[in-house]
Amino acid sequence: MSCARFFITPRELWASVGAADAPCIIDVRRHEVYRQSDDMLPASMWRDPQDVAVWSRGLERSAPLVVACKSGHELSQTVAATLREQGFAASVLQDGYAGWAAAELPMVSKGARQRLVPQTPSLWVTRRHPKIDRIACPWLIRRFIDPQARFLFVDSPLVEAVARETGAIAFDIEGVALSHEGERCSFDTMLKAFALESEPSLARLALIVRGADTARHDLAPEAAGLHAISLGLSARAGDDDHGLLRTGFIVYDALFAWARFAVNERHNWPVQAA
């Protein structure tokens, strides 16, 4: 039996996006509406509302779900009700895409998503032994673009060959679209590509990543700390690049949460009375 609330507001949903326990967001706008749109909700996947019985088989039953249509009316409510009847913890995005837009919350460029990530789960490839940019970028992809994304790590000279062999998307190497641009790192490039660069907390995080990744610790006070933590995690990980991703994601989850919810909080001694 589902105990999830039937409705979730756009701001409540946005507060959960970018975290490890974020709900699975299912876009059920009618195909014609979806086809003509320019944007998608972060980390969302489009599914045909007429085929719930088919695609619901692939959903994680223990994970919370949020169903979004154009306005939060009969389409998303029908799908959510069907999922709830099947035992899923499904909620409806209140007022749907219209409510999200009215709240001026960030969306992902659908054109970039379809061009750069033509299928999901997406497959990505980069150099072995990630430290900063090559952990920050997978974190961004998993949290905002494709929660089911997979990552391959290979020797640097072989990245493009492996990309051709497997159909993977190469990133953070010279000569590919998703890499450094001038003084900006690959994380900056991805934010720009998916139209997320203006989101304030991601922009703050990007400055920290850029400072740590390009040895410009003057860009943000936190850059030196991220640099030290990243090198320490890498030293402990050895060749376990995927284990390093799992650990590194905790760091980026925490940094993003700080940038959103705690950036003005101060810690001092002695403790000041509340």
PDB file of C-alpha atoms in Angstrom:
ATOM      1  CA  MET A   1       0.000   0.000   0.000  1.00  0.00           C
ATOM      2  CA  SER A   2       1.345   3.447  -0.930  1.00  0.00           C
ATOM      3  CA  CYS A   3       1.708   5.928   1.908  1.00  0.00           C
ATOM      4  CA  ALA A   4       3.060   8.719  -0.300  1.00  0.00           C
ATOM      5  CA  ARG A   5       1.164  11.995  -0.418  1.00  0.00           C
ATOM      6  CA  PHE A   6      -0.968  12.258  -3.528  1.00  0.00           C
ATOM      7  CA  PHE A   7       0.381  15.724  -4.441  1.00  0.00           C
ATOM      8  CA  ILE A   8       3.851  17.223  -4.173  1.00  0.00           C
ATOM      9  CA  THR A   9       4.426  20.905  -4.922  1.00  0.00           C
ATOM     10  CA  PRO A  10       7.056  22.036  -7.427  1.00  0.00           C
ATOM     11  CA  ARG A  11       9.189  23.599  -4.691  1.00  0.00           C
ATOM     12  CA  GLU A  12       8.991  20.460  -2.565  1.00  0.00           C
ATOM     13  CA  LEU A  13      10.108  18.362  -5.514  1.00  0.00           C
ATOM     14  CA  TRP A  14      12.908  20.768  -6.412  1.00  0.00           C
ATOM     15  CA  ALA A  15      14.187  20.611  -2.814  1.00  0.00           C
ATOM     16  CA  SER A  16      14.688  16.860  -3.240  1.00  0.00           C
ATOM     17  CA  VAL A  17      16.328  16.976  -6.683  1.00  0.00           C
ATOM     18  CA  GLY A  18      20.101  16.628  -6.617  1.00  0.00           C
ATOM     19  CA  ALA A  19      20.183  14.208  -3.694  1.00  0.00           C
ATOM     20  CA  ALA A  20      20.803  10.478  -3.522  1.00  0.00           C
ATOM     21  CA  ASP A  21      17.262   9.809  -2.303  1.00  0.00           C
ATOM     22  CA  ALA A  22      15.489  11.988  -4.875  1.00  0.00           C
ATOM     23  CA  PRO A  23      12.305  10.479  -6.309  1.00  0.00           C
ATOM     24  CA  CYS A  24      12.138   9.041  -9.801  1.00  0.00           C
ATOM     25  CA  ILE A  25      10.454  11.721 -11.949  1.00  0.00           C
ATOM     26  CA  ILE A  26       8.253  10.411 -14.752  1.00  0.00           C
ATOM     27  CA  ASP A  27       7.150  12.807 -17.485  1.00  0.00           C
ATOM     28  CA  VAL A  28       3.781  11.645 -18.848  1.00  0.00           C
ATOM     29  CA  ARG A  29       2.903  14.600 -21.046  1.00  0.00           C
ATOM     30  CA  ARG A  30       1.099  13.546 -24.198  1.00  0.00           C
ATOM     31  CA  HIS A  31       3.569  12.710 -26.946  1.00  0.00           C
ATOM     32  CA  GLU A  32       2.631  15.722 -29.069  1.00  0.00           C
ATOM     33  CA  VAL A  33       3.049  18.079 -26.100  1.00  0.00           C
ATOM     34  CA  TYR A  34       6.371  16.480 -25.188  1.00  0.00           C
ATOM     35  CA  ARG A  35       7.594  16.592 -28.795  1.00  0.00           C
ATOM     36  CA  GLN A  36       6.876  20.314 -29.107  1.00  0.00           C
ATOM     37  CA  SER A  37       8.396  21.290 -25.759  1.00  0.00           C
ATOM     38  CA  ASP A  38      11.869  22.720 -25.254  1.00  0.00           C
ATOM     39  CA  ASP A  39      12.506  21.603 -21.686  1.00  0.00           C
ATOM     40  CA  MET A  40      12.359  18.672 -19.302  1.00  0.00           C
ATOM     41  CA  LEU A  41      12.252  18.448 -15.541  1.00  0.00           C
ATOM     42  CA  PRO A  42      15.699  17.640 -14.108  1.00  0.00           C
ATOM     43  CA  ALA A  43      16.467  13.903 -14.007  1.00  0.00           C
ATOM     44  CA  SER A  44      13.091  13.072 -15.543  1.00  0.00           C
ATOM     45  CA  MET A  45      12.289  10.364 -18.070  1.00  0.00           C
ATOM     46  CA  TRP A  46       9.422  10.526 -20.553  1.00  0.00           C
ATOM     47  CA  ARG A  47       7.022   7.603 -20.659  1.00  0.00           C
ATOM     48  CA  ASP A  48       3.866   7.113 -22.723  1.00  0.00           C
ATOM     49  CA  PRO A  49       0.903   7.541 -20.360  1.00  0.00           C
ATOM     50  CA  GLN A  50      -1.012   4.911 -22.337  1.00  0.00           C
ATOM     51  CA  ASP A  51       1.600   2.222 -21.646  1.00  0.00           C
ATOM     52  CA  VAL A  52       1.806   2.296 -17.852  1.00  0.00           C
ATOM     53  CA  ALA A  53       1.324  -1.460 -17.604  1.00  0.00           C
ATOM     54  CA  VAL A  54       4.402  -1.983 -19.784  1.00  0.00           C
ATOM     55  CA  TRP A  55       6.931   0.499 -18.442  1.00  0.00           C
ATOM     56  CA  SER A  56       5.942   0.181 -14.788  1.00  0.00           C
ATOM     57  CA  ARG A  57       7.507  -3.300 -14.809  1.00  0.00           C
ATOM     58  CA  GLY A  58      10.929  -1.690 -14.970  1.00  0.00           C
ATOM     59  CA  LEU A  59      10.419   0.661 -12.019  1.00  0.00           C
ATOM     60  CA  GLU A  60      12.080   0.160  -8.659  1.00  0.00           C
ATOM     61  CA  ARG A  61       9.180  -0.703  -6.380  1.00  0.00           C
ATOM     62  CA  SER A  62      10.806   0.688  -3.235  1.00  0.00           C
ATOM     63  CA  ALA A  63      11.662   4.077  -4.761  1.00  0.00           C
ATOM     64  CA  PRO A  64       9.350   7.115  -4.508  1.00  0.00           C
ATOM     65  CA  LEU A  65       7.895   8.296  -7.819  1.00  0.00           C
ATOM     66  CA  VAL A  66       6.622  11.668  -9.006  1.00  0.00           C
ATOM     67  CA  VAL A  67       4.418  11.813 -12.093  1.00  0.00           C
ATOM     68  CA  ALA A  68       4.263  15.060 -14.083  1.00  0.00           C
ATOM     69  CA  CYS A  69       2.039  16.124 -16.967  1.00  0.00           C
ATOM     70  CA  LYS A  70       1.322  19.525 -18.491  1.00  0.00           C
ATOM     71  CA  SER A  71      -0.999  20.813 -15.753  1.00  0.00           C
ATOM     72  CA  GLY A  72      -1.264  18.117 -13.078  1.00  0.00           C
ATOM     73  CA  HIS A  73      -4.788  17.132 -14.055  1.00  0.00           C
ATOM     74  CA  GLU A  74      -6.325  13.929 -15.398  1.00  0.00           C
ATOM     75  CA  LEU A  75      -3.267  12.564 -17.209  1.00  0.00           C
ATOM     76  CA  SER A  76      -0.781  12.526 -14.337  1.00  0.00           C
ATOM     77  CA  GLN A  77      -3.477  11.706 -11.796  1.00  0.00           C
ATOM     78  CA  THR A  78      -4.616   8.689 -13.807  1.00  0.00           C
ATOM     79  CA  VAL A  79      -1.048   7.410 -14.115  1.00  0.00           C
ATOM     80  CA  ALA A  80      -0.250   8.053 -10.449  1.00  0.00           C
ATOM     81  CA  ALA A  81      -3.476   6.394  -9.324  1.00  0.00           C
ATOM     82  CA  THR A  82      -2.667   3.351 -11.462  1.00  0.00           C
ATOM     83  CA  LEU A  83       0.828   3.125  -9.999  1.00  0.00           C
ATOM     84  CA  ARG A  84      -0.484   3.542  -6.460  1.00  0.00           C
ATOM     85  CA  GLU A  85      -2.988   0.743  -7.071  1.00  0.00           C
ATOM     86  CA  GLN A  86       0.008  -1.426  -8.021  1.00  0.00           C
ATOM     87  CA  GLY A  87       1.717  -0.579  -4.727  1.00  0.00           C
ATOM     88  CA  PHE A  88       4.117   2.136  -5.910  1.00  0.00           C
ATOM     89  CA  ALA A  89       4.698   5.241  -3.779  1.00  0.00           C
ATOM     90  CA  ALA A  90       3.619   7.603  -6.557  1.00  0.00           C
ATOM     91  CA  SER A  91       2.753  11.289  -6.211  1.00  0.00           C
ATOM     92  CA  VAL A  92       1.462  13.867  -8.687  1.00  0.00           C
ATOM     93  CA  LEU A  93       3.413  17.049  -9.366  1.00  0.00           C
ATOM     94  CA  GLN A  94       0.893  19.699  -8.366  1.00  0.00           C
ATOM     95  CA  ASP A  95       0.019  21.887 -11.373  1.00  0.00           C
ATOM     96  CA  GLY A  96       2.503  19.896 -13.454  1.00  0.00           C
ATOM     97  CA  TYR A  97       4.936  21.590 -15.807  1.00  0.00           C
ATOM     98  CA  ALA A  98       2.861  24.760 -15.680  1.00  0.00           C
ATOM     99  CA  GLY A  99       3.347  24.988 -11.921  1.00  0.00           C
ATOM    100  CA  TRP A 100       7.066  24.281 -12.222  1.00  0.00           C
ATOM    101  CA  ALA A 101       7.462  27.049 -14.801  1.00  0.00           C
ATOM    102  CA  ALA A 102       5.358  29.451 -12.715  1.00  0.00           C
ATOM    103  CA  ALA A 103       7.687  28.838  -9.769  1.00  0.00           C
ATOM    104  CA  GLU A 104      10.632  29.681 -12.079  1.00  0.00           C
ATOM    105  CA  LEU A 105      12.438  26.467 -11.220  1.00  0.00           C
ATOM    106  CA  PRO A 106      15.243  25.163 -13.439  1.00  0.00           C
ATOM    107  CA  MET A 107      14.676  22.792 -16.321  1.00  0.00           C
ATOM    108  CA  VAL A 108      17.023  20.797 -18.513  1.00  0.00           C
ATOM    109  CA  SER A 109      17.268  21.569 -22.219  1.00  0.00           C
ATOM    110  CA  LYS A 110      15.371  18.766 -23.953  1.00  0.00           C
ATOM    111  CA  GLY A 111      17.229  19.406 -27.200  1.00  0.00           C
ATOM    112  CA  ALA A 112      20.596  18.969 -25.498  1.00  0.00           C
ATOM    113  CA  ARG A 113      19.346  15.924 -23.636  1.00  0.00           C
ATOM    114  CA  GLN A 114      18.171  14.244 -26.851  1.00  0.00           C
ATOM    115  CA  ARG A 115      21.270  15.271 -28.810  1.00  0.00           C
ATOM    116  CA  LEU A 116      23.889  14.382 -26.201  1.00  0.00           C
ATOM    117  CA  VAL A 117      22.039  11.589 -24.389  1.00  0.00           C
ATOM    118  CA  PRO A 118      19.976   9.921 -27.136  1.00  0.00           C
ATOM    119  CA  GLN A 119      19.066   6.899 -25.038  1.00  0.00           C
ATOM    120  CA  THR A 120      18.825   5.842 -21.417  1.00  0.00           C
ATOM    121  CA  PRO A 121      20.439   4.320 -19.519  1.00  0.00           C
ATOM    122  CA  SER A 122      23.206   6.392 -21.084  1.00  0.00           C
ATOM    123  CA  LEU A 123      26.807   5.202 -21.281  1.00  0.00           C
ATOM    124  CA  TRP A 124      29.747   7.554 -20.731  1.00  0.00           C
ATOM    125  CA  VAL A 125      33.501   7.093 -20.963  1.00  0.00           C
ATOM    126  CA  THR A 126      36.463   9.067 -19.665  1.00  0.00           C
ATOM    127  CA  ARG A 127      39.983   8.660 -18.301  1.00  0.00           C
ATOM    128  CA  ARG A 128      40.814   6.360 -15.407  1.00  0.00           C
ATOM    129  CA  HIS A 129      41.585   7.592 -11.895  1.00  0.00           C
ATOM    130  CA  PRO A 130      39.045  10.435 -11.617  1.00  0.00           C
ATOM    131  CA  LYS A 131      39.789  13.132  -9.089  1.00  0.00           C
ATOM    132  CA  ILE A 132      37.666  16.292  -9.408  1.00  0.00           C
ATOM    133  CA  ASP A 133      36.035  17.078 -12.768  1.00  0.00           C
ATOM    134  CA  ARG A 134      35.566  13.391 -13.591  1.00  0.00           C
ATOM    135  CA  ILE A 135      33.641  12.887 -10.353  1.00  0.00           C
ATOM    136  CA  ALA A 136      31.723  16.178 -10.500  1.00  0.00           C
ATOM    137  CA  CYS A 137      30.490  15.479 -14.054  1.00  0.00           C
ATOM    138  CA  PRO A 138      29.126  11.979 -13.325  1.00  0.00           C
ATOM    139  CA  TRP A 139      27.471  13.397 -10.206  1.00  0.00           C
ATOM    140  CA  LEU A 140      25.754  16.073 -12.322  1.00  0.00           C
ATOM    141  CA  ILE A 141      24.673  13.505 -14.899  1.00  0.00           C
ATOM    142  CA  ARG A 142      23.236  11.079 -12.350  1.00  0.00           C
ATOM    143  CA  ARG A 143      21.495  13.751 -10.281  1.00  0.00           C
ATOM    144  CA  PHE A 144      20.126  16.018 -13.057  1.00  0.00           C
ATOM    145  CA  ILE A 145      20.269  14.285 -16.448  1.00  0.00           C
ATOM    146  CA  ASP A 146      20.052  10.499 -16.297  1.00  0.00           C
ATOM    147  CA  PRO A 147      19.845   8.766 -12.894  1.00  0.00           C
ATOM    148  CA  GLN A 148      20.563   5.427 -14.597  1.00  0.00           C
ATOM    149  CA  ALA A 149      23.738   6.588 -16.368  1.00  0.00           C
ATOM    150  CA  ARG A 150      26.708   4.213 -16.496  1.00  0.00           C
ATOM    151  CA  PHE A 151      30.388   5.177 -16.619  1.00  0.00           C
ATOM    152  CA  LEU A 152      33.464   3.540 -18.120  1.00  0.00           C
ATOM    153  CA  PHE A 153      37.013   4.477 -17.105  1.00  0.00           C
ATOM    154  CA  VAL A 154      39.860   3.574 -19.469  1.00  0.00           C
ATOM    155  CA  ASP A 155      43.410   4.646 -20.304  1.00  0.00           C
ATOM    156  CA  SER A 156      43.481   8.194 -21.632  1.00  0.00           C
ATOM    157  CA  PRO A 157      44.660   7.386 -25.211  1.00  0.00           C
ATOM    158  CA  LEU A 158      41.812   4.875 -25.613  1.00  0.00           C
ATOM    159  CA  VAL A 159      38.848   7.003 -24.552  1.00  0.00           C
ATOM    160  CA  GLU A 160      37.730   7.981 -28.050  1.00  0.00           C
ATOM    161  CA  ALA A 161      38.267   4.467 -29.422  1.00  0.00           C
ATOM    162  CA  VAL A 162      36.168   2.984 -26.618  1.00  0.00           C
ATOM    163  CA  ALA A 163      33.509   5.625 -27.273  1.00  0.00           C
ATOM    164  CA  ARG A 164      33.337   4.546 -30.924  1.00  0.00           C
ATOM    165  CA  GLU A 165      33.314   0.852 -30.018  1.00  0.00           C
ATOM    166  CA  THR A 166      30.587   1.073 -27.382  1.00  0.00           C
ATOM    167  CA  GLY A 167      28.589   4.134 -28.418  1.00  0.00           C
ATOM    168  CA  ALA A 168      29.520   5.785 -25.125  1.00  0.00           C
ATOM    169  CA  ILE A 169      29.668   9.564 -24.704  1.00  0.00           C
ATOM    170  CA  ALA A 170      33.257  10.713 -24.185  1.00  0.00           C
ATOM    171  CA  PHE A 171      33.886  13.557 -21.740  1.00  0.00           C
ATOM    172  CA  ASP A 172      36.727  15.447 -20.075  1.00  0.00           C
ATOM    173  CA  ILE A 173      39.327  14.748 -22.740  1.00  0.00           C
ATOM    174  CA  GLU A 174      40.687  17.071 -25.399  1.00  0.00           C
ATOM    175  CA  GLY A 175      38.812  17.243 -28.674  1.00  0.00           C
ATOM    176  CA  VAL A 176      35.311  16.267 -27.522  1.00  0.00           C
ATOM    177  CA  ALA A 177      32.263  18.454 -26.996  1.00  0.00           C
ATOM    178  CA  LEU A 178      31.954  17.943 -23.244  1.00  0.00           C
ATOM    179  CA  SER A 179      35.356  19.022 -22.019  1.00  0.00           C
ATOM    180  CA  HIS A 180      37.267  22.097 -20.871  1.00  0.00           C
ATOM    181  CA  GLU A 181      36.533  25.383 -22.642  1.00  0.00           C
ATOM    182  CA  GLY A 182      39.220  27.972 -22.014  1.00  0.00           C
ATOM    183  CA  GLU A 183      39.467  28.566 -18.269  1.00  0.00           C
ATOM    184  CA  ARG A 184      36.280  26.623 -17.609  1.00  0.00           C
ATOM    185  CA  CYS A 185      36.269  22.932 -16.804  1.00  0.00           C
ATOM    186  CA  SER A 186      34.073  20.116 -18.077  1.00  0.00           C
ATOM    187  CA  PHE A 187      31.576  20.598 -15.249  1.00  0.00           C
ATOM    188  CA  ASP A 188      31.013  24.171 -16.490  1.00  0.00           C
ATOM    189  CA  THR A 189      30.605  22.897 -20.044  1.00  0.00           C
ATOM    190  CA  MET A 190      27.957  20.377 -19.008  1.00  0.00           C
ATOM    191  CA  LEU A 191      26.012  22.947 -17.016  1.00  0.00           C
ATOM    192  CA  LYS A 192      25.967  25.209 -20.066  1.00  0.00           C
ATOM    193  CA  ALA A 193      25.094  22.393 -22.476  1.00  0.00           C
ATOM    194  CA  PHE A 194      22.057  21.317 -20.463  1.00  0.00           C
ATOM    195  CA  ALA A 195      20.937  24.903 -19.663  1.00  0.00           C
ATOM    196  CA  LEU A 196      21.614  24.568 -15.928  1.00  0.00           C
ATOM    197  CA  GLU A 197      24.370  27.169 -15.561  1.00  0.00           C
ATOM    198  CA  SER A 198      22.041  29.875 -14.207  1.00  0.00           C
ATOM    199  CA  GLU A 199      20.800  27.801 -11.248  1.00  0.00           C
ATOM    200  CA  PRO A 200      22.429  29.645  -8.297  1.00  0.00           C
ATOM    201  CA  SER A 201      23.492  26.642  -6.210  1.00  0.00           C
ATOM    202  CA  LEU A 202      24.913  24.775  -9.191  1.00  0.00           C
ATOM    203  CA  ALA A 203      26.716  27.952 -10.276  1.00  0.00           C
ATOM    204  CA  ARG A 204      28.253  28.238  -6.804  1.00  0.00           C
ATOM    205  CA  LEU A 205      29.287  24.590  -6.923  1.00  0.00           C
ATOM    206  CA  ALA A 206      30.755  25.101 -10.402  1.00  0.00           C
ATOM    207  CA  LEU A 207      33.026  27.837  -9.082  1.00  0.00           C
ATOM    208  CA  ILE A 208      34.313  25.488  -6.374  1.00  0.00           C
ATOM    209  CA  VAL A 209      34.881  22.673  -8.868  1.00  0.00           C
ATOM    210  CA  ARG A 210      36.627  25.005 -11.319  1.00  0.00           C
ATOM    211  CA  GLY A 211      38.890  26.369  -8.603  1.00  0.00           C
ATOM    212  CA  ALA A 212      39.810  22.893  -7.372  1.00  0.00           C
ATOM    213  CA  ASP A 213      40.239  21.362 -10.834  1.00  0.00           C
ATOM    214  CA  THR A 214      42.344  24.156 -12.330  1.00  0.00           C
ATOM    215  CA  ALA A 215      44.470  25.026  -9.255  1.00  0.00           C
ATOM    216  CA  ARG A 216      42.776  28.426  -8.851  1.00  0.00           C
ATOM    217  CA  HIS A 217      41.834  28.204  -5.207  1.00  0.00           C
ATOM    218  CA  ASP A 218      41.245  31.955  -5.105  1.00  0.00           C
ATOM    219  CA  LEU A 219      37.954  31.452  -6.992  1.00  0.00           C
ATOM    220  CA  ALA A 220      36.174  30.068  -3.924  1.00  0.00           C
ATOM    221  CA  PRO A 221      37.291  29.449  -0.316  1.00  0.00           C
ATOM    222  CA  GLU A 222      35.980  25.886  -0.561  1.00  0.00           C
ATOM    223  CA  ALA A 223      38.099  25.005  -3.626  1.00  0.00           C
ATOM    224  CA  ALA A 224      41.214  24.145  -1.626  1.00  0.00           C
ATOM    225  CA  GLY A 225      39.205  21.851   0.616  1.00  0.00           C
ATOM    226  CA  LEU A 226      37.618  20.049  -2.335  1.00  0.00           C
ATOM    227  CA  HIS A 227      41.050  19.669  -3.911  1.00  0.00           C
ATOM    228  CA  ALA A 228      42.490  18.096  -0.754  1.00  0.00           C
ATOM    229  CA  ILE A 229      39.509  15.793  -0.171  1.00  0.00           C
ATOM    230  CA  SER A 230      39.474  14.675  -3.812  1.00  0.00           C
ATOM    231  CA  LEU A 231      43.168  13.796  -3.862  1.00  0.00           C
ATOM    232  CA  GLY A 232      42.825  11.969  -0.563  1.00  0.00           C
ATOM    233  CA  LEU A 233      39.883   9.915  -1.804  1.00  0.00           C
ATOM    234  CA  SER A 234      41.773   9.110  -5.004  1.00  0.00           C
ATOM    235  CA  ALA A 235      44.845   8.008  -3.061  1.00  0.00           C
ATOM    236  CA  ARG A 236      42.716   5.647  -0.988  1.00  0.00           C
ATOM    237  CA  ALA A 237      40.739   4.282  -3.950  1.00  0.00           C
ATOM    238  CA  GLY A 238      43.598   2.898  -6.014  1.00  0.00           C
ATOM    239  CA  ASP A 239      42.115   1.418  -9.200  1.00  0.00           C
ATOM    240  CA  ASP A 240      38.557   1.246  -7.839  1.00  0.00           C
ATOM    241  CA  ASP A 241      37.187   4.090  -9.946  1.00  0.00           C
ATOM    242  CA  HIS A 242      33.548   3.126  -9.435  1.00  0.00           C
ATOM    243  CA  GLY A 243      34.020   2.878  -5.685  1.00  0.00           C
ATOM    244  CA  LEU A 244      35.593   6.328  -5.858  1.00  0.00           C
ATOM    245  CA  LEU A 245      32.492   7.611  -7.675  1.00  0.00           C
ATOM    246  CA  ARG A 246      30.233   6.275  -4.932  1.00  0.00           C
ATOM    247  CA  THR A 247      32.313   7.943  -2.234  1.00  0.00           C
ATOM    248  CA  GLY A 248      32.816  11.134  -4.214  1.00  0.00           C
ATOM    249  CA  PHE A 249      29.098  11.507  -4.831  1.00  0.00           C
ATOM    250  CA  ILE A 250      28.620  11.853  -1.068  1.00  0.00           C
ATOM    251  CA  VAL A 251      30.995  14.836  -1.139  1.00  0.00           C
ATOM    252  CA  TYR A 252      29.104  16.504  -3.999  1.00  0.00           C
ATOM    253  CA  ASP A 253      25.724  15.756  -2.438  1.00  0.00           C
ATOM    254  CA  ALA A 254      26.971  17.528   0.681  1.00  0.00           C
ATOM    255  CA  LEU A 255      28.454  20.488  -1.202  1.00  0.00           C
ATOM    256  CA  PHE A 256      25.269  20.980  -3.212  1.00  0.00           C
ATOM    257  CA  ALA A 257      23.131  20.749  -0.064  1.00  0.00           C
ATOM    258  CA  TRP A 258      25.396  23.322   1.592  1.00  0.00           C
ATOM    259  CA  ALA A 259      25.114  25.631  -1.423  1.00  0.00           C
ATOM    260  CA  ARG A 260      21.315  25.380  -1.342  1.00  0.00           C
ATOM    261  CA  PHE A 261      20.431  25.279   2.318  1.00  0.00           C
ATOM    262  CA  ALA A 262      23.372  26.191   4.548  1.00  0.00           C
ATOM    263  CA  VAL A 263      25.627  28.656   2.752  1.00  0.00           C
ATOM    264  CA  ASN A 264      24.897  31.419   5.284  1.00  0.00           C
ATOM    265  CA  GLU A 265      25.275  29.207   8.336  1.00  0.00           C
ATOM    266  CA  ARG A 266      28.313  29.913  10.511  1.00  0.00           C
ATOM    267  CA  HIS A 267      30.106  27.619  12.946  1.00  0.00           C
ATOM    268  CA  ASN A 268      32.161  29.087  15.759  1.00  0.00           C
ATOM    269  CA  TRP A 269      33.357  28.621  19.315  1.00  0.00           C
ATOM    270  CA  PRO A 270      32.223  29.296  21.933  1.00  0.00           C
ATOM    271  CA  VAL A 271      28.717  28.291  20.929  1.00  0.00           C
ATOM    272  CA  GLN A 272      26.385  31.262  20.696  1.00  0.00           C
ATOM    273  CA  ALA A 273      22.997  30.995  22.374  1.00  0.00           C
ATOM    274  CA  ALA A 274      20.194  30.409  19.875  1.00  0.00           C
TER     275      ALA A 274
END
